């Protein structure tokens, strides 16, 4: 086996790059700005130049590099074609062919959530499991699906878009995807804060439920979880509502996927047990009896999951 590989996580503002040994040892990681001007025309060129420079600096021969694995914030087809990636400015682009032409190295690409899930399976919270779903709770809600150690991306690269499951029929506000009532509107960091803020606005200093959240400041999800950990009844109620929707959604997903483990990651996962235990409680209430004991764990790799997953993608 070749000794080295690169893992790349393409974000809307930052490119995360990692040089690894193919046994999973991270040798070095660094970041570059994501230049989205001219429809993202600089992104792959910047990555290629950074890799060539790193090979030169470390005196590593290209012949000893297994390749480059990319996590892309959008749908990626099985042939490496990206089908419209809003955060980078790309329309339809085969990123594997383009970056291979620029570097002369093998390239494999996948949706960033799926690639991060692969990283967590390999060296993170999902280590030791072969069938898992990594749920990413941050600004949005996403998931990566791994079956028998392989990414499941679907026909259009959209498998794992659980944030856009419709969970509330009567919702009038539009989700960023254009639909209404999506899970992301209630269970993401932005969604949890919006739901609590709306409640406070409508009820205008509720007397029945005293709360430290009603302080006139713009709420964040962290504020709500911190208050909930201190016993604030309104905060506890809003956390419970989000956990119920997430637990029910994962129970429905389990009827299709039946994973060994759910790995909970993203910024919200830093809330810890109050979130993970809350989701698991409702999951067990709604899950099919054969799947009620599915394991829940916290992700371990943080923002590095994508670069680890990129390496795992390319060495396979």
PDB file of C-alpha atoms in Angstrom, residues 23-254:
ATOM      1  CA  UNK A  23      -2.845   3.823   8.340  1.00  0.00           C
ATOM      2  CA  UNK A  24      -4.888   6.823   9.516  1.00  0.00           C
ATOM      3  CA  UNK A  25      -2.142   8.802  11.243  1.00  0.00           C
ATOM      4  CA  UNK A  26      -2.646  12.529  10.738  1.00  0.00           C
ATOM      5  CA  UNK A  27       0.732  14.082   9.964  1.00  0.00           C
ATOM      6  CA  UNK A  28      -0.295  17.679   9.379  1.00  0.00           C
ATOM      7  CA  UNK A  29      -3.412  19.743   8.793  1.00  0.00           C
ATOM      8  CA  UNK A  30      -3.897  23.282   7.574  1.00  0.00           C
ATOM      9  CA  UNK A  31      -6.538  25.587   6.098  1.00  0.00           C
ATOM     10  CA  UNK A  32      -7.017  27.857   3.126  1.00  0.00           C
ATOM     11  CA  UNK A  33      -9.772  30.348   2.331  1.00  0.00           C
ATOM     12  CA  UNK A  34     -12.435  29.069  -0.065  1.00  0.00           C
ATOM     13  CA  UNK A  35     -12.316  31.407  -3.049  1.00  0.00           C
ATOM     14  CA  UNK A  36     -15.838  31.240  -4.449  1.00  0.00           C
ATOM     15  CA  UNK A  37     -15.493  34.046  -6.978  1.00  0.00           C
ATOM     16  CA  UNK A  38     -15.903  33.195 -10.667  1.00  0.00           C
ATOM     17  CA  UNK A  39     -18.260  30.331  -9.773  1.00  0.00           C
ATOM     18  CA  UNK A  40     -15.691  28.630  -7.572  1.00  0.00           C
ATOM     19  CA  UNK A  41     -13.191  28.396 -10.396  1.00  0.00           C
ATOM     20  CA  UNK A  42     -10.188  28.804  -8.079  1.00  0.00           C
ATOM     21  CA  UNK A  43     -11.052  26.133  -5.507  1.00  0.00           C
ATOM     22  CA  UNK A  44      -9.636  23.034  -7.159  1.00  0.00           C
ATOM     23  CA  UNK A  45      -6.640  24.958  -8.472  1.00  0.00           C
ATOM     24  CA  UNK A  46      -5.875  26.188  -4.949  1.00  0.00           C
ATOM     25  CA  UNK A  47      -6.144  22.632  -3.600  1.00  0.00           C
ATOM     26  CA  UNK A  48      -3.858  21.285  -6.329  1.00  0.00           C
ATOM     27  CA  UNK A  49      -1.241  23.964  -5.697  1.00  0.00           C
ATOM     28  CA  UNK A  50      -1.364  23.388  -1.931  1.00  0.00           C
ATOM     29  CA  UNK A  51      -0.879  19.640  -2.368  1.00  0.00           C
ATOM     30  CA  UNK A  52       2.000  20.050  -4.795  1.00  0.00           C
ATOM     31  CA  UNK A  53       3.654  22.486  -2.384  1.00  0.00           C
ATOM     32  CA  UNK A  54       3.214  20.089   0.536  1.00  0.00           C
ATOM     33  CA  UNK A  55       4.715  17.202  -1.426  1.00  0.00           C
ATOM     34  CA  UNK A  56       7.683  19.395  -2.246  1.00  0.00           C
ATOM     35  CA  UNK A  57       8.101  20.621   1.344  1.00  0.00           C
ATOM     36  CA  UNK A  58       7.971  17.082   2.746  1.00  0.00           C
ATOM     37  CA  UNK A  59       9.986  15.561  -0.146  1.00  0.00           C
ATOM     38  CA  UNK A  60       7.237  13.017  -0.793  1.00  0.00           C
ATOM     39  CA  UNK A  61       7.046  11.450  -4.228  1.00  0.00           C
ATOM     40  CA  UNK A  62       3.669  11.519  -5.963  1.00  0.00           C
ATOM     41  CA  UNK A  63       4.218   7.810  -6.650  1.00  0.00           C
ATOM     42  CA  UNK A  64       3.930   7.191  -2.903  1.00  0.00           C
ATOM     43  CA  UNK A  65       0.563   8.975  -2.571  1.00  0.00           C
ATOM     44  CA  UNK A  66      -2.619   6.875  -2.665  1.00  0.00           C
ATOM     45  CA  UNK A  67      -4.668   9.871  -3.699  1.00  0.00           C
ATOM     46  CA  UNK A  68      -6.917  12.711  -2.575  1.00  0.00           C
ATOM     47  CA  UNK A  69     -10.300  12.304  -0.891  1.00  0.00           C
ATOM     48  CA  UNK A  70     -12.739  15.211  -1.026  1.00  0.00           C
ATOM     49  CA  UNK A  71     -15.779  16.084   1.057  1.00  0.00           C
ATOM     50  CA  UNK A  72     -18.031  18.466  -0.904  1.00  0.00           C
ATOM     51  CA  UNK A  73     -20.941  20.497   0.567  1.00  0.00           C
ATOM     52  CA  UNK A  74     -23.491  19.300  -1.975  1.00  0.00           C
ATOM     53  CA  UNK A  75     -24.790  16.240  -3.826  1.00  0.00           C
ATOM     54  CA  UNK A  76     -22.058  14.167  -5.500  1.00  0.00           C
ATOM     55  CA  UNK A  77     -22.822  11.412  -8.022  1.00  0.00           C
ATOM     56  CA  UNK A  78     -21.060   8.067  -8.115  1.00  0.00           C
ATOM     57  CA  UNK A  79     -18.802   9.271 -10.952  1.00  0.00           C
ATOM     58  CA  UNK A  80     -17.590  12.304  -8.972  1.00  0.00           C
ATOM     59  CA  UNK A  81     -19.949  14.824 -10.541  1.00  0.00           C
ATOM     60  CA  UNK A  82     -21.213  17.599  -8.286  1.00  0.00           C
ATOM     61  CA  UNK A  83     -24.791  18.593  -9.038  1.00  0.00           C
ATOM     62  CA  UNK A  84     -24.991  22.252  -8.052  1.00  0.00           C
ATOM     63  CA  UNK A  85     -23.103  23.227  -4.935  1.00  0.00           C
ATOM     64  CA  UNK A  86     -24.428  26.559  -3.663  1.00  0.00           C
ATOM     65  CA  UNK A  87     -21.666  27.203  -1.113  1.00  0.00           C
ATOM     66  CA  UNK A  88     -18.881  26.923  -3.692  1.00  0.00           C
ATOM     67  CA  UNK A  89     -20.591  28.437  -6.722  1.00  0.00           C
ATOM     68  CA  UNK A  90     -20.309  25.215  -8.738  1.00  0.00           C
ATOM     69  CA  UNK A  91     -23.004  24.135 -11.161  1.00  0.00           C
ATOM     70  CA  UNK A  92     -22.478  20.691 -12.666  1.00  0.00           C
ATOM     71  CA  UNK A  93     -18.807  19.771 -12.361  1.00  0.00           C
ATOM     72  CA  UNK A  94     -16.932  16.485 -12.244  1.00  0.00           C
ATOM     73  CA  UNK A  95     -14.540  17.362  -9.430  1.00  0.00           C
ATOM     74  CA  UNK A  96     -12.736  14.015  -9.562  1.00  0.00           C
ATOM     75  CA  UNK A  97     -11.745  14.383 -13.217  1.00  0.00           C
ATOM     76  CA  UNK A  98     -10.823  18.045 -12.807  1.00  0.00           C
ATOM     77  CA  UNK A  99      -8.590  17.573  -9.752  1.00  0.00           C
ATOM     78  CA  UNK A 100      -7.000  14.431 -11.196  1.00  0.00           C
ATOM     79  CA  UNK A 101      -6.034  16.444 -14.274  1.00  0.00           C
ATOM     80  CA  UNK A 102      -4.529  19.168 -12.070  1.00  0.00           C
ATOM     81  CA  UNK A 103      -2.543  16.866  -9.774  1.00  0.00           C
ATOM     82  CA  UNK A 104      -1.969  13.578 -11.574  1.00  0.00           C
ATOM     83  CA  UNK A 105      -3.251  11.813  -8.441  1.00  0.00           C
ATOM     84  CA  UNK A 106      -6.290   9.606  -7.960  1.00  0.00           C
ATOM     85  CA  UNK A 107      -9.248  11.569  -6.585  1.00  0.00           C
ATOM     86  CA  UNK A 108     -12.447  10.381  -4.927  1.00  0.00           C
ATOM     87  CA  UNK A 109     -15.236  12.738  -3.863  1.00  0.00           C
ATOM     88  CA  UNK A 110     -18.386  12.473  -1.787  1.00  0.00           C
ATOM     89  CA  UNK A 111     -20.929  14.614  -0.009  1.00  0.00           C
ATOM     90  CA  UNK A 112     -19.282  16.184   3.045  1.00  0.00           C
ATOM     91  CA  UNK A 113     -21.727  14.677   5.567  1.00  0.00           C
ATOM     92  CA  UNK A 114     -21.209  11.200   4.127  1.00  0.00           C
ATOM     93  CA  UNK A 115     -17.448  11.614   4.077  1.00  0.00           C
ATOM     94  CA  UNK A 116     -17.457  12.849   7.690  1.00  0.00           C
ATOM     95  CA  UNK A 117     -19.497   9.781   8.654  1.00  0.00           C
ATOM     96  CA  UNK A 118     -16.869   7.602   6.996  1.00  0.00           C
ATOM     97  CA  UNK A 119     -14.202   9.354   9.055  1.00  0.00           C
ATOM     98  CA  UNK A 120     -16.103   8.770  12.303  1.00  0.00           C
ATOM     99  CA  UNK A 121     -16.554   5.108  11.392  1.00  0.00           C
ATOM    100  CA  UNK A 122     -12.832   4.735  10.698  1.00  0.00           C
ATOM    101  CA  UNK A 123     -11.186   6.648  13.534  1.00  0.00           C
ATOM    102  CA  UNK A 124     -13.949   8.312  15.561  1.00  0.00           C
ATOM    103  CA  UNK A 125     -17.067   7.632  17.596  1.00  0.00           C
ATOM    104  CA  UNK A 126     -18.234   4.940  15.184  1.00  0.00           C
ATOM    105  CA  UNK A 127     -14.978   2.983  15.236  1.00  0.00           C
ATOM    106  CA  UNK A 128     -15.671  -0.738  15.330  1.00  0.00           C
ATOM    107  CA  UNK A 129     -19.057  -0.457  13.600  1.00  0.00           C
ATOM    108  CA  UNK A 130     -19.853  -1.115   9.933  1.00  0.00           C
ATOM    109  CA  UNK A 131     -23.463   0.117   9.721  1.00  0.00           C
ATOM    110  CA  UNK A 132     -23.978   3.596  11.077  1.00  0.00           C
ATOM    111  CA  UNK A 133     -25.678   6.918  10.625  1.00  0.00           C
ATOM    112  CA  UNK A 134     -23.824  10.051  11.613  1.00  0.00           C
ATOM    113  CA  UNK A 135     -26.228  12.867  12.445  1.00  0.00           C
ATOM    114  CA  UNK A 136     -24.745  16.353  12.166  1.00  0.00           C
ATOM    115  CA  UNK A 137     -26.531  19.003  14.219  1.00  0.00           C
ATOM    116  CA  UNK A 138     -25.251  22.474  13.533  1.00  0.00           C
ATOM    117  CA  UNK A 139     -26.563  25.421  11.548  1.00  0.00           C
ATOM    118  CA  UNK A 140     -28.552  22.772   9.695  1.00  0.00           C
ATOM    119  CA  UNK A 141     -29.354  19.093  10.193  1.00  0.00           C
ATOM    120  CA  UNK A 142     -27.687  16.473   8.012  1.00  0.00           C
ATOM    121  CA  UNK A 143     -26.630  12.865   8.079  1.00  0.00           C
ATOM    122  CA  UNK A 144     -24.138  10.482   6.555  1.00  0.00           C
ATOM    123  CA  UNK A 145     -25.204   6.902   5.910  1.00  0.00           C
ATOM    124  CA  UNK A 146     -22.699   4.033   6.006  1.00  0.00           C
ATOM    125  CA  UNK A 147     -23.778   0.462   5.230  1.00  0.00           C
ATOM    126  CA  UNK A 148     -21.286  -2.417   5.428  1.00  0.00           C
ATOM    127  CA  UNK A 149     -18.506   0.129   5.643  1.00  0.00           C
ATOM    128  CA  UNK A 150     -19.523   1.946   2.444  1.00  0.00           C
ATOM    129  CA  UNK A 151     -21.144   5.331   1.871  1.00  0.00           C
ATOM    130  CA  UNK A 152     -24.745   5.249   0.672  1.00  0.00           C
ATOM    131  CA  UNK A 153     -25.194   8.359  -1.458  1.00  0.00           C
ATOM    132  CA  UNK A 154     -28.268   7.498  -3.542  1.00  0.00           C
ATOM    133  CA  UNK A 155     -29.023   8.126  -7.202  1.00  0.00           C
ATOM    134  CA  UNK A 156     -28.755  11.928  -6.921  1.00  0.00           C
ATOM    135  CA  UNK A 157     -26.210  12.106  -4.098  1.00  0.00           C
ATOM    136  CA  UNK A 158     -28.937  13.277  -1.732  1.00  0.00           C
ATOM    137  CA  UNK A 159     -29.114  10.329   0.695  1.00  0.00           C
ATOM    138  CA  UNK A 160     -28.819  11.559   4.269  1.00  0.00           C
ATOM    139  CA  UNK A 161     -30.620  14.880   3.753  1.00  0.00           C
ATOM    140  CA  UNK A 162     -32.642  14.188   6.893  1.00  0.00           C
ATOM    141  CA  UNK A 163     -32.874  17.874   7.762  1.00  0.00           C
ATOM    142  CA  UNK A 164     -35.428  18.188   4.999  1.00  0.00           C
ATOM    143  CA  UNK A 165     -37.783  15.484   6.200  1.00  0.00           C
ATOM    144  CA  UNK A 166     -41.143  17.184   6.598  1.00  0.00           C
ATOM    145  CA  UNK A 167     -42.126  16.847  10.267  1.00  0.00           C
ATOM    146  CA  UNK A 168     -44.695  19.651  10.769  1.00  0.00           C
ATOM    147  CA  UNK A 169     -47.471  19.901   8.201  1.00  0.00           C
ATOM    148  CA  UNK A 170     -48.921  23.251   9.321  1.00  0.00           C
ATOM    149  CA  UNK A 171     -45.646  25.234   9.226  1.00  0.00           C
ATOM    150  CA  UNK A 172     -46.042  28.499   7.300  1.00  0.00           C
ATOM    151  CA  UNK A 173     -42.413  29.629   7.340  1.00  0.00           C
ATOM    152  CA  UNK A 174     -40.305  28.419   4.447  1.00  0.00           C
ATOM    153  CA  UNK A 175     -37.186  26.308   4.953  1.00  0.00           C
ATOM    154  CA  UNK A 176     -34.004  27.248   3.088  1.00  0.00           C
ATOM    155  CA  UNK A 177     -34.712  24.309   0.756  1.00  0.00           C
ATOM    156  CA  UNK A 178     -38.018  25.879  -0.336  1.00  0.00           C
ATOM    157  CA  UNK A 179     -40.314  23.454   1.490  1.00  0.00           C
ATOM    158  CA  UNK A 180     -42.156  23.961   4.769  1.00  0.00           C
ATOM    159  CA  UNK A 181     -42.002  22.137   8.095  1.00  0.00           C
ATOM    160  CA  UNK A 182     -38.558  20.548   7.673  1.00  0.00           C
ATOM    161  CA  UNK A 183     -36.783  18.974  10.644  1.00  0.00           C
ATOM    162  CA  UNK A 184     -33.999  21.523  10.241  1.00  0.00           C
ATOM    163  CA  UNK A 185     -36.441  24.330  11.075  1.00  0.00           C
ATOM    164  CA  UNK A 186     -36.886  22.971  14.615  1.00  0.00           C
ATOM    165  CA  UNK A 187     -33.879  20.838  15.527  1.00  0.00           C
ATOM    166  CA  UNK A 188     -30.838  22.693  14.164  1.00  0.00           C
ATOM    167  CA  UNK A 189     -29.005  25.285  16.249  1.00  0.00           C
ATOM    168  CA  UNK A 190     -30.704  28.019  14.264  1.00  0.00           C
ATOM    169  CA  UNK A 191     -34.069  26.259  14.442  1.00  0.00           C
ATOM    170  CA  UNK A 192     -34.029  25.688  18.210  1.00  0.00           C
ATOM    171  CA  UNK A 193     -33.185  29.356  18.795  1.00  0.00           C
ATOM    172  CA  UNK A 194     -35.911  30.472  16.366  1.00  0.00           C
ATOM    173  CA  UNK A 195     -38.574  28.307  18.010  1.00  0.00           C
ATOM    174  CA  UNK A 196     -37.733  29.605  21.498  1.00  0.00           C
ATOM    175  CA  UNK A 197     -37.551  33.220  20.312  1.00  0.00           C
ATOM    176  CA  UNK A 198     -40.931  32.906  18.596  1.00  0.00           C
ATOM    177  CA  UNK A 199     -42.480  31.459  21.748  1.00  0.00           C
ATOM    178  CA  UNK A 200     -41.194  34.341  23.874  1.00  0.00           C
ATOM    179  CA  UNK A 201     -42.429  36.884  21.351  1.00  0.00           C
ATOM    180  CA  UNK A 202     -45.913  35.388  21.099  1.00  0.00           C
ATOM    181  CA  UNK A 203     -46.345  34.879  24.839  1.00  0.00           C
ATOM    182  CA  UNK A 204     -44.667  38.184  25.779  1.00  0.00           C
ATOM    183  CA  UNK A 205     -42.980  37.459  29.104  1.00  0.00           C
ATOM    184  CA  UNK A 206     -44.931  34.339  30.092  1.00  0.00           C
ATOM    185  CA  UNK A 207     -45.835  34.420  33.772  1.00  0.00           C
ATOM    186  CA  UNK A 208     -46.651  30.725  34.058  1.00  0.00           C
ATOM    187  CA  UNK A 209     -43.170  29.642  33.017  1.00  0.00           C
ATOM    188  CA  UNK A 210     -40.487  31.961  34.476  1.00  0.00           C
ATOM    189  CA  UNK A 211     -37.324  31.819  32.404  1.00  0.00           C
ATOM    190  CA  UNK A 212     -33.880  33.341  32.207  1.00  0.00           C
ATOM    191  CA  UNK A 213     -34.214  33.313  28.397  1.00  0.00           C
ATOM    192  CA  UNK A 214     -36.535  36.313  28.397  1.00  0.00           C
ATOM    193  CA  UNK A 215     -33.750  38.869  28.765  1.00  0.00           C
ATOM    194  CA  UNK A 216     -34.242  40.879  25.583  1.00  0.00           C
ATOM    195  CA  UNK A 217     -31.093  39.533  23.943  1.00  0.00           C
ATOM    196  CA  UNK A 218     -30.915  37.525  20.738  1.00  0.00           C
ATOM    197  CA  UNK A 219     -31.061  33.860  21.722  1.00  0.00           C
ATOM    198  CA  UNK A 220     -28.647  31.169  20.630  1.00  0.00           C
ATOM    199  CA  UNK A 221     -28.997  27.417  20.936  1.00  0.00           C
ATOM    200  CA  UNK A 222     -26.121  27.474  23.443  1.00  0.00           C
ATOM    201  CA  UNK A 223     -28.089  29.884  25.630  1.00  0.00           C
ATOM    202  CA  UNK A 224     -31.024  27.492  25.599  1.00  0.00           C
ATOM    203  CA  UNK A 225     -28.999  24.377  26.413  1.00  0.00           C
ATOM    204  CA  UNK A 226     -27.054  26.188  29.140  1.00  0.00           C
ATOM    205  CA  UNK A 227     -30.331  27.351  30.703  1.00  0.00           C
ATOM    206  CA  UNK A 228     -31.809  23.860  30.421  1.00  0.00           C
ATOM    207  CA  UNK A 229     -28.835  22.396  32.290  1.00  0.00           C
ATOM    208  CA  UNK A 230     -29.590  24.867  35.094  1.00  0.00           C
ATOM    209  CA  UNK A 231     -33.199  23.693  35.289  1.00  0.00           C
ATOM    210  CA  UNK A 232     -34.880  26.532  33.374  1.00  0.00           C
ATOM    211  CA  UNK A 233     -38.341  25.129  32.609  1.00  0.00           C
ATOM    212  CA  UNK A 234     -38.889  26.899  29.305  1.00  0.00           C
ATOM    213  CA  UNK A 235     -35.426  25.944  28.052  1.00  0.00           C
ATOM    214  CA  UNK A 236     -36.013  22.347  29.130  1.00  0.00           C
ATOM    215  CA  UNK A 237     -39.300  22.363  27.245  1.00  0.00           C
ATOM    216  CA  UNK A 238     -37.720  23.647  24.027  1.00  0.00           C
ATOM    217  CA  UNK A 239     -34.833  21.162  24.251  1.00  0.00           C
ATOM    218  CA  UNK A 240     -37.350  18.386  24.823  1.00  0.00           C
ATOM    219  CA  UNK A 241     -39.371  19.429  21.761  1.00  0.00           C
ATOM    220  CA  UNK A 242     -36.280  19.298  19.545  1.00  0.00           C
ATOM    221  CA  UNK A 243     -35.205  15.937  20.975  1.00  0.00           C
ATOM    222  CA  UNK A 244     -38.670  14.523  20.379  1.00  0.00           C
ATOM    223  CA  UNK A 245     -38.639  15.501  16.706  1.00  0.00           C
ATOM    224  CA  UNK A 246     -35.101  14.160  16.251  1.00  0.00           C
ATOM    225  CA  UNK A 247     -35.833  10.923  18.089  1.00  0.00           C
ATOM    226  CA  UNK A 248     -38.973  10.317  16.074  1.00  0.00           C
ATOM    227  CA  UNK A 249     -37.186  11.089  12.790  1.00  0.00           C
ATOM    228  CA  UNK A 250     -34.328   8.712  13.605  1.00  0.00           C
ATOM    229  CA  UNK A 251     -36.796   5.992  14.575  1.00  0.00           C
ATOM    230  CA  UNK A 252     -38.406   6.308  11.146  1.00  0.00           C
ATOM    231  CA  UNK A 253     -35.007   6.242   9.453  1.00  0.00           C
ATOM    232  CA  UNK A 254     -34.096   3.149  11.436  1.00  0.00           C
TER     233      UNK A 254
END
